mmCIF file of N, CA and C in Angstrom:
data_model
loop_
_atom_site.group_PDB
_atom_site.id
_atom_site.type_symbol
_atom_site.label_atom_id
_atom_site.label_comp_id
_atom_site.label_asym_id
_atom_site.label_seq_id
_atom_site.Cartn_x
_atom_site.Cartn_y
_atom_site.Cartn_z
ATOM 1 N N ALA A 18 0.822 -1.185 0.000
ATOM 2 C CA ALA A 18 0.000 0.000 0.000
ATOM 3 C C ALA A 18 0.870 1.254 0.000
ATOM 4 N N ALA A 19 1.976 1.199 0.703
ATOM 5 C CA ALA A 19 2.848 2.372 0.769
ATOM 6 C C ALA A 19 3.475 2.658 -0.591
ATOM 7 N N SER A 20 3.844 1.613 -1.323
ATOM 8 C CA SER A 20 4.457 1.855 -2.624
ATOM 9 C C SER A 20 3.458 2.458 -3.602
ATOM 10 N N ALA A 21 2.182 2.129 -3.461
ATOM 11 C CA ALA A 21 1.169 2.718 -4.343
ATOM 12 C C ALA A 21 1.062 4.214 -4.107
ATOM 13 N N ALA A 22 1.094 4.625 -2.855
ATOM 14 C CA ALA A 22 1.010 6.053 -2.545
ATOM 15 C C ALA A 22 2.243 6.790 -3.040
ATOM 16 N N VAL A 23 3.393 6.203 -2.832
ATOM 17 C CA VAL A 23 4.642 6.830 -3.271
ATOM 18 C C VAL A 23 4.726 6.853 -4.792
ATOM 19 N N LEU A 24 4.314 5.767 -5.436
ATOM 20 C CA LEU A 24 4.415 5.691 -6.887
ATOM 21 C C LEU A 24 3.494 6.698 -7.574
ATOM 22 N N CYS A 25 2.261 6.818 -7.114
ATOM 23 C CA CYS A 25 1.338 7.779 -7.732
ATOM 24 C C CYS A 25 1.849 9.207 -7.581
ATOM 25 N N GLY A 26 2.218 9.559 -6.379
ATOM 26 C CA GLY A 26 2.743 10.906 -6.144
ATOM 27 C C GLY A 26 4.054 11.144 -6.861
ATOM 28 N N GLY A 27 4.901 10.144 -6.856
ATOM 29 C CA GLY A 27 6.209 10.278 -7.510
ATOM 30 C C GLY A 27 6.109 10.437 -9.016
ATOM 31 N N MET A 28 5.261 9.648 -9.647
ATOM 32 C CA MET A 28 5.113 9.748 -11.103
ATOM 33 C C MET A 28 4.501 11.083 -11.503
ATOM 34 N N SER A 29 3.534 11.559 -10.743
ATOM 35 C CA SER A 29 2.957 12.859 -11.080
ATOM 36 C C SER A 29 3.965 13.973 -10.835
ATOM 37 N N LEU A 30 4.801 13.825 -9.820
ATOM 38 C CA LEU A 30 5.844 14.813 -9.559
ATOM 39 C C LEU A 30 6.868 14.819 -10.687
ATOM 40 N N ILE A 31 7.248 13.644 -11.152
ATOM 41 C CA ILE A 31 8.192 13.553 -12.275
ATOM 42 C C ILE A 31 7.572 14.167 -13.524
ATOM 43 N N ALA A 32 6.324 13.846 -13.799
ATOM 44 C CA ALA A 32 5.657 14.384 -14.988
ATOM 45 C C ALA A 32 5.569 15.902 -14.939
ATOM 46 N N GLU A 33 5.389 16.443 -13.744
ATOM 47 C CA GLU A 33 5.242 17.893 -13.600
ATOM 48 C C GLU A 33 6.570 18.632 -13.672
ATOM 49 N N THR A 34 7.642 18.013 -13.193
ATOM 50 C CA THR A 34 8.908 18.732 -13.062
ATOM 51 C C THR A 34 9.920 18.453 -14.166
ATOM 52 N N HIS A 35 9.697 17.456 -15.008
ATOM 53 C CA HIS A 35 10.655 17.131 -16.073
ATOM 54 C C HIS A 35 10.056 17.476 -17.434
ATOM 55 N N GLU A 36 10.863 18.066 -18.275
ATOM 56 C CA GLU A 36 10.371 18.386 -19.610
ATOM 57 C C GLU A 36 10.295 17.117 -20.452
ATOM 58 N N GLY A 37 9.594 17.189 -21.553
ATOM 59 C CA GLY A 37 9.240 16.033 -22.356
ATOM 60 C C GLY A 37 10.356 15.075 -22.692
ATOM 61 N N ARG A 38 11.487 15.572 -23.134
ATOM 62 C CA ARG A 38 12.544 14.664 -23.582
ATOM 63 C C ARG A 38 13.250 13.961 -22.432
ATOM 64 N N LEU A 39 13.163 14.489 -21.220
ATOM 65 C CA LEU A 39 13.790 13.862 -20.058
ATOM 66 C C LEU A 39 12.806 13.056 -19.218
ATOM 67 N N ARG A 40 11.531 13.235 -19.479
ATOM 68 C CA ARG A 40 10.498 12.619 -18.650
ATOM 69 C C ARG A 40 10.563 11.089 -18.701
ATOM 70 N N GLY A 41 10.756 10.533 -19.861
ATOM 71 C CA GLY A 41 10.807 9.075 -20.001
ATOM 72 C C GLY A 41 11.960 8.463 -19.230
ATOM 73 N N ARG A 42 13.119 9.087 -19.317
ATOM 74 C CA ARG A 42 14.285 8.581 -18.593
ATOM 75 C C ARG A 42 14.070 8.671 -17.080
ATOM 76 N N ALA A 43 13.491 9.771 -16.620
ATOM 77 C CA ALA A 43 13.243 9.947 -15.189
ATOM 78 C C ALA A 43 12.214 8.935 -14.689
ATOM 79 N N MET A 44 11.159 8.704 -15.469
ATOM 80 C CA MET A 44 10.164 7.715 -15.068
ATOM 81 C C MET A 44 10.734 6.309 -15.100
ATOM 82 N N GLY A 45 11.618 6.041 -16.049
ATOM 83 C CA GLY A 45 12.282 4.740 -16.102
ATOM 84 C C GLY A 45 13.155 4.507 -14.878
ATOM 85 N N ALA A 46 13.864 5.545 -14.443
ATOM 86 C CA ALA A 46 14.684 5.430 -13.237
ATOM 87 C C ALA A 46 13.811 5.189 -12.010
ATOM 88 N N ALA A 47 12.661 5.866 -11.949
ATOM 89 C CA ALA A 47 11.752 5.664 -10.820
ATOM 90 C C ALA A 47 11.180 4.249 -10.821
ATOM 91 N N GLN A 48 10.833 3.740 -11.978
ATOM 92 C CA GLN A 48 10.309 2.379 -12.075
ATOM 93 C C GLN A 48 11.385 1.348 -11.714
ATOM 94 N N THR A 49 12.638 1.646 -12.093
ATOM 95 C CA THR A 49 13.739 0.761 -11.719
ATOM 96 C C THR A 49 13.907 0.733 -10.211
ATOM 97 N N GLY A 50 13.808 1.896 -9.574
ATOM 98 C CA GLY A 50 13.870 1.946 -8.119
ATOM 99 C C GLY A 50 12.748 1.160 -7.466
ATOM 100 N N LEU A 51 11.556 1.236 -8.044
ATOM 101 C CA LEU A 51 10.430 0.465 -7.526
ATOM 102 C C LEU A 51 10.704 -1.032 -7.641
ATOM 103 N N ALA A 52 11.219 -1.463 -8.789
ATOM 104 C CA ALA A 52 11.523 -2.881 -8.985
ATOM 105 C C ALA A 52 12.596 -3.355 -8.001
ATOM 106 N N LEU A 53 13.613 -2.538 -7.787
ATOM 107 C CA LEU A 53 14.652 -2.907 -6.819
ATOM 108 C C LEU A 53 14.076 -2.993 -5.406
ATOM 109 N N GLY A 54 13.174 -2.082 -5.088
ATOM 110 C CA GLY A 54 12.522 -2.133 -3.782
ATOM 111 C C GLY A 54 11.694 -3.393 -3.607
ATOM 112 N N LEU A 55 10.995 -3.792 -4.670
ATOM 113 C CA LEU A 55 10.198 -5.013 -4.591
ATOM 114 C C LEU A 55 11.082 -6.251 -4.455
ATOM 115 N N LEU A 56 12.243 -6.220 -5.083
ATOM 116 C CA LEU A 56 13.159 -7.360 -5.000
ATOM 117 C C LEU A 56 13.896 -7.416 -3.659
ATOM 118 N N CYS A 57 14.331 -6.274 -3.164
ATOM 119 C CA CYS A 57 15.140 -6.224 -1.939
ATOM 120 C C CYS A 57 14.313 -6.051 -0.679
ATOM 121 N N GLY A 58 13.074 -5.604 -0.801
ATOM 122 C CA GLY A 58 12.233 -5.317 0.351
ATOM 123 C C GLY A 58 12.045 -6.484 1.302
ATOM 124 N N PRO A 59 11.698 -7.676 0.793
ATOM 125 C CA PRO A 59 11.521 -8.801 1.724
ATOM 126 C C PRO A 59 12.801 -9.154 2.493
ATOM 127 N N LEU A 60 13.928 -9.088 1.838
ATOM 128 C CA LEU A 60 15.191 -9.379 2.518
ATOM 129 C C LEU A 60 15.486 -8.344 3.597
ATOM 130 N N ILE A 61 15.383 -7.070 3.239
ATOM 131 C CA ILE A 61 15.657 -5.999 4.202
ATOM 132 C C ILE A 61 14.626 -6.014 5.328
ATOM 133 N N GLY A 62 13.358 -6.244 4.988
ATOM 134 C CA GLY A 62 12.314 -6.313 6.002
ATOM 135 C C GLY A 62 12.527 -7.473 6.962
ATOM 136 N N GLY A 63 12.910 -8.618 6.431
ATOM 137 C CA GLY A 63 13.164 -9.772 7.292
ATOM 138 C C GLY A 63 14.342 -9.553 8.216
ATOM 139 N N LEU A 64 15.413 -8.984 7.671
ATOM 140 C CA LEU A 64 16.590 -8.720 8.503
ATOM 141 C C LEU A 64 16.298 -7.679 9.583
ATOM 142 N N SER A 65 15.577 -6.627 9.215
ATOM 143 C CA SER A 65 15.268 -5.603 10.214
ATOM 144 C C SER A 65 14.292 -6.138 11.259
ATOM 145 N N PHE A 66 13.368 -7.003 10.854
ATOM 146 C CA PHE A 66 12.453 -7.613 11.821
ATOM 147 C C PHE A 66 13.225 -8.488 12.804
ATOM 148 N N GLU A 67 14.189 -9.225 12.280
ATOM 149 C CA GLU A 67 14.991 -10.103 13.130
ATOM 150 C C GLU A 67 15.857 -9.304 14.106
ATOM 151 N N ARG A 68 16.424 -8.203 13.640
ATOM 152 C CA ARG A 68 17.348 -7.416 14.469
ATOM 153 C C ARG A 68 16.632 -6.394 15.366
ATOM 154 N N LEU A 69 15.557 -5.759 14.838
ATOM 155 C CA LEU A 69 14.901 -4.667 15.565
ATOM 156 C C LEU A 69 13.627 -5.082 16.285
ATOM 157 N N GLY A 70 13.000 -6.137 15.820
ATOM 158 C CA GLY A 70 11.709 -6.526 16.381
ATOM 159 C C GLY A 70 10.567 -5.930 15.572
ATOM 160 N N ARG A 71 9.370 -6.327 15.919
ATOM 161 C CA ARG A 71 8.193 -5.947 15.143
ATOM 162 C C ARG A 71 7.897 -4.446 15.222
ATOM 163 N N VAL A 72 7.832 -3.900 16.414
ATOM 164 C CA VAL A 72 7.402 -2.509 16.593
ATOM 165 C C VAL A 72 8.403 -1.543 15.966
ATOM 166 N N ARG A 73 9.697 -1.745 16.237
ATOM 167 C CA ARG A 73 10.692 -0.816 15.687
ATOM 168 C C ARG A 73 10.813 -0.932 14.169
ATOM 169 N N THR A 74 10.579 -2.123 13.623
ATOM 170 C CA THR A 74 10.612 -2.280 12.171
ATOM 171 C C THR A 74 9.502 -1.459 11.523
ATOM 172 N N PHE A 75 8.292 -1.526 12.074
ATOM 173 C CA PHE A 75 7.186 -0.761 11.508
ATOM 174 C C PHE A 75 7.367 0.735 11.742
ATOM 175 N N ARG A 76 7.939 1.104 12.850
ATOM 176 C CA ARG A 76 8.222 2.525 13.083
ATOM 177 C C ARG A 76 9.263 3.042 12.090
ATOM 178 N N LEU A 77 10.259 2.230 11.804
ATOM 179 C CA LEU A 77 11.268 2.608 10.804
ATOM 180 C C LEU A 77 10.625 2.794 9.429
ATOM 181 N N ALA A 78 9.763 1.855 9.058
ATOM 182 C CA ALA A 78 9.074 1.963 7.767
ATOM 183 C C ALA A 78 8.200 3.212 7.716
ATOM 184 N N ALA A 79 7.509 3.513 8.813
ATOM 185 C CA ALA A 79 6.666 4.714 8.868
ATOM 186 C C ALA A 79 7.510 5.976 8.773
ATOM 187 N N ALA A 80 8.662 5.976 9.412
ATOM 188 C CA ALA A 80 9.545 7.143 9.344
ATOM 189 C C ALA A 80 10.079 7.357 7.929
ATOM 190 N N ILE A 81 10.445 6.281 7.251
ATOM 191 C CA ILE A 81 10.936 6.393 5.873
ATOM 192 C C ILE A 81 9.828 6.902 4.956
ATOM 193 N N LEU A 82 8.633 6.375 5.113
ATOM 194 C CA LEU A 82 7.501 6.817 4.292
ATOM 195 C C LEU A 82 7.167 8.279 4.567
ATOM 196 N N GLY A 83 7.217 8.680 5.834
ATOM 197 C CA GLY A 83 6.954 10.081 6.177
ATOM 198 C C GLY A 83 7.996 11.023 5.598
ATOM 199 N N ALA A 84 9.269 10.615 5.655
ATOM 200 C CA ALA A 84 10.333 11.433 5.078
ATOM 201 C C ALA A 84 10.158 11.559 3.566
ATOM 202 N N ASN A 85 9.747 10.475 2.931
ATOM 203 C CA ASN A 85 9.499 10.510 1.493
ATOM 204 C C ASN A 85 8.351 11.455 1.172
ATOM 205 N N ALA A 86 7.282 11.378 1.944
ATOM 206 C CA ALA A 86 6.133 12.258 1.705
ATOM 207 C C ALA A 86 6.514 13.725 1.894
ATOM 208 N N LEU A 87 7.284 14.024 2.938
ATOM 209 C CA LEU A 87 7.735 15.404 3.148
ATOM 210 C C LEU A 87 8.635 15.875 2.008
ATOM 211 N N GLY A 88 9.491 14.991 1.538
ATOM 212 C CA GLY A 88 10.352 15.342 0.406
ATOM 213 C C GLY A 88 9.552 15.641 -0.844
ATOM 214 N N MET A 89 8.519 14.841 -1.100
ATOM 215 C CA MET A 89 7.671 15.083 -2.280
ATOM 216 C C MET A 89 6.945 16.415 -2.169
ATOM 217 N N VAL A 90 6.403 16.681 -0.994
ATOM 218 C CA VAL A 90 5.693 17.948 -0.796
ATOM 219 C C VAL A 90 6.653 19.116 -0.979
ATOM 220 N N GLY A 91 7.866 18.976 -0.464
ATOM 221 C CA GLY A 91 8.869 20.027 -0.639
ATOM 222 C C GLY A 91 9.247 20.220 -2.087
ATOM 223 N N LEU A 92 9.379 19.126 -2.828
ATOM 224 C CA LEU A 92 9.741 19.227 -4.243
ATOM 225 C C LEU A 92 8.602 19.769 -5.090
ATOM 226 N N MET A 93 7.369 19.547 -4.676
ATOM 227 C CA MET A 93 6.239 20.075 -5.441
ATOM 228 C C MET A 93 6.260 21.594 -5.464
ATOM 229 N N GLY A 94 6.808 22.206 -4.447
ATOM 230 C CA GLY A 94 6.939 23.654 -4.422
ATOM 231 C C GLY A 94 7.953 24.158 -5.430
ATOM 232 N N LEU A 95 8.852 23.277 -5.886
ATOM 233 C CA LEU A 95 9.867 23.665 -6.857
ATOM 234 C C LEU A 95 9.364 23.618 -8.288
ATOM 235 N N GLY A 96 8.199 23.001 -8.517
ATOM 236 C CA GLY A 96 7.637 22.931 -9.863
ATOM 237 C C GLY A 96 7.366 24.327 -10.402
ATOM 238 N N SER A 97 7.688 24.539 -11.666
ATOM 239 C CA SER A 97 7.575 25.876 -12.232
ATOM 240 C C SER A 97 6.178 26.205 -12.729
ATOM 241 N N GLY A 98 5.310 25.206 -12.794
ATOM 242 C CA GLY A 98 3.965 25.457 -13.290
ATOM 243 C C GLY A 98 3.909 25.540 -14.807
ATOM 244 N N GLU A 99 4.992 25.139 -15.488
ATOM 245 C CA GLU A 99 5.013 25.192 -16.949
ATOM 246 C C GLU A 99 3.970 24.263 -17.548
ATOM 247 N N GLY A 100 3.679 23.155 -16.862
ATOM 248 C CA GLY A 100 2.696 22.213 -17.379
ATOM 249 C C GLY A 100 1.329 22.849 -17.510
ATOM 250 N N GLU A 101 0.914 23.623 -16.523
ATOM 251 C CA GLU A 101 -0.384 24.277 -16.585
ATOM 252 C C GLU A 101 -0.414 25.316 -17.695
ATOM 253 N N ALA A 102 0.637 26.102 -17.822
ATOM 254 C CA ALA A 102 0.688 27.121 -18.870
ATOM 255 C C ALA A 102 0.674 26.464 -20.249
ATOM 256 N N GLU A 103 1.362 25.343 -20.379
ATOM 257 C CA GLU A 103 1.398 24.627 -21.651
ATOM 258 C C GLU A 103 0.021 24.092 -22.008
ATOM 259 N N MET A 104 -0.717 23.559 -21.018
ATOM 260 C CA MET A 104 -2.050 23.040 -21.272
ATOM 261 C C MET A 104 -3.001 24.157 -21.684
ATOM 262 N N VAL A 105 -2.931 25.306 -21.032
ATOM 263 C CA VAL A 105 -3.780 26.442 -21.383
ATOM 264 C C VAL A 105 -3.459 26.908 -22.799
ATOM 265 N N SER A 106 -2.172 26.976 -23.128
ATOM 266 C CA SER A 106 -1.761 27.391 -24.462
ATOM 267 C C SER A 106 -2.247 26.403 -25.521
ATOM 268 N N LEU A 107 -2.137 25.116 -25.232
ATOM 269 C CA LEU A 107 -2.589 24.087 -26.166
ATOM 270 C C LEU A 107 -4.094 24.168 -26.366
ATOM 271 N N GLN A 108 -4.835 24.367 -25.280
ATOM 272 C CA GLN A 108 -6.285 24.486 -25.379
ATOM 273 C C GLN A 108 -6.671 25.703 -26.214
ATOM 274 N N HIS A 109 -5.978 26.823 -26.020
ATOM 275 C CA HIS A 109 -6.250 28.031 -26.786
ATOM 276 C C HIS A 109 -5.965 27.801 -28.271
ATOM 277 N N THR A 110 -4.886 27.085 -28.562
ATOM 278 C CA THR A 110 -4.533 26.796 -29.958
ATOM 279 C C THR A 110 -5.606 25.946 -30.615
ATOM 280 N N LYS A 111 -6.129 24.960 -29.922
ATOM 281 C CA LYS A 111 -7.175 24.092 -30.479
ATOM 282 C C LYS A 111 -8.466 24.868 -30.702
ATOM 283 N N GLU A 112 -8.818 25.720 -29.729
ATOM 284 C CA GLU A 112 -10.061 26.483 -29.832
ATOM 285 C C GLU A 112 -10.004 27.494 -30.981
ATOM 286 N N SER A 113 -8.845 28.054 -31.242
ATOM 287 C CA SER A 113 -8.743 29.067 -32.288
ATOM 288 C C SER A 113 -8.508 28.461 -33.672
ATOM 289 N N GLY A 114 -8.358 27.141 -33.726
ATOM 290 C CA GLY A 114 -8.166 26.481 -35.022
ATOM 291 C C GLY A 114 -6.757 26.610 -35.563
ATOM 292 N N LEU A 115 -5.800 26.969 -34.742
ATOM 293 C CA LEU A 115 -4.427 27.139 -35.189
ATOM 294 C C LEU A 115 -3.625 25.842 -35.166
ATOM 295 N N ASP A 116 -4.255 24.746 -34.746
ATOM 296 C CA ASP A 116 -3.535 23.484 -34.669
ATOM 297 C C ASP A 116 -3.517 22.729 -35.994
ATOM 298 N N GLY A 117 -4.122 23.288 -37.027
ATOM 299 C CA GLY A 117 -4.079 22.683 -38.360
ATOM 300 C C GLY A 117 -5.193 21.690 -38.618
ATOM 301 N N ARG A 118 -6.039 21.459 -37.672
ATOM 302 C CA ARG A 118 -7.145 20.511 -37.875
ATOM 303 C C ARG A 118 -8.363 21.238 -38.390
ATOM 304 N N LYS A 119 -9.109 20.570 -39.216
ATOM 305 C CA LYS A 119 -10.331 21.168 -39.746
ATOM 306 C C LYS A 119 -11.517 20.599 -39.011
ATOM 307 N N GLY A 120 -12.495 21.447 -38.794
ATOM 308 C CA GLY A 120 -13.744 20.994 -38.177
ATOM 309 C C GLY A 120 -13.712 21.200 -36.774
#
């Protein structure tokens, strides 16, 4: 469940902050990180459960997830808003018939 929350927010953050030609590479890197997490997560979780116990393992996971969420919120403030301006410009172009389409 935690990876779903991080993945949705992370992909939208990447889409908002990276321009078109870099967006695919950035999303690929994020997906690679997700795959590595899925592969290494059970091993790391098992080792931390064995060494830290149940309560501290879940507290550690909650702290990591919270730090990630704070980082995403902080990075969202760095977005330039170019995506919104681009969408408005594209919509205006379509409405005025300047996109080359007829009808």
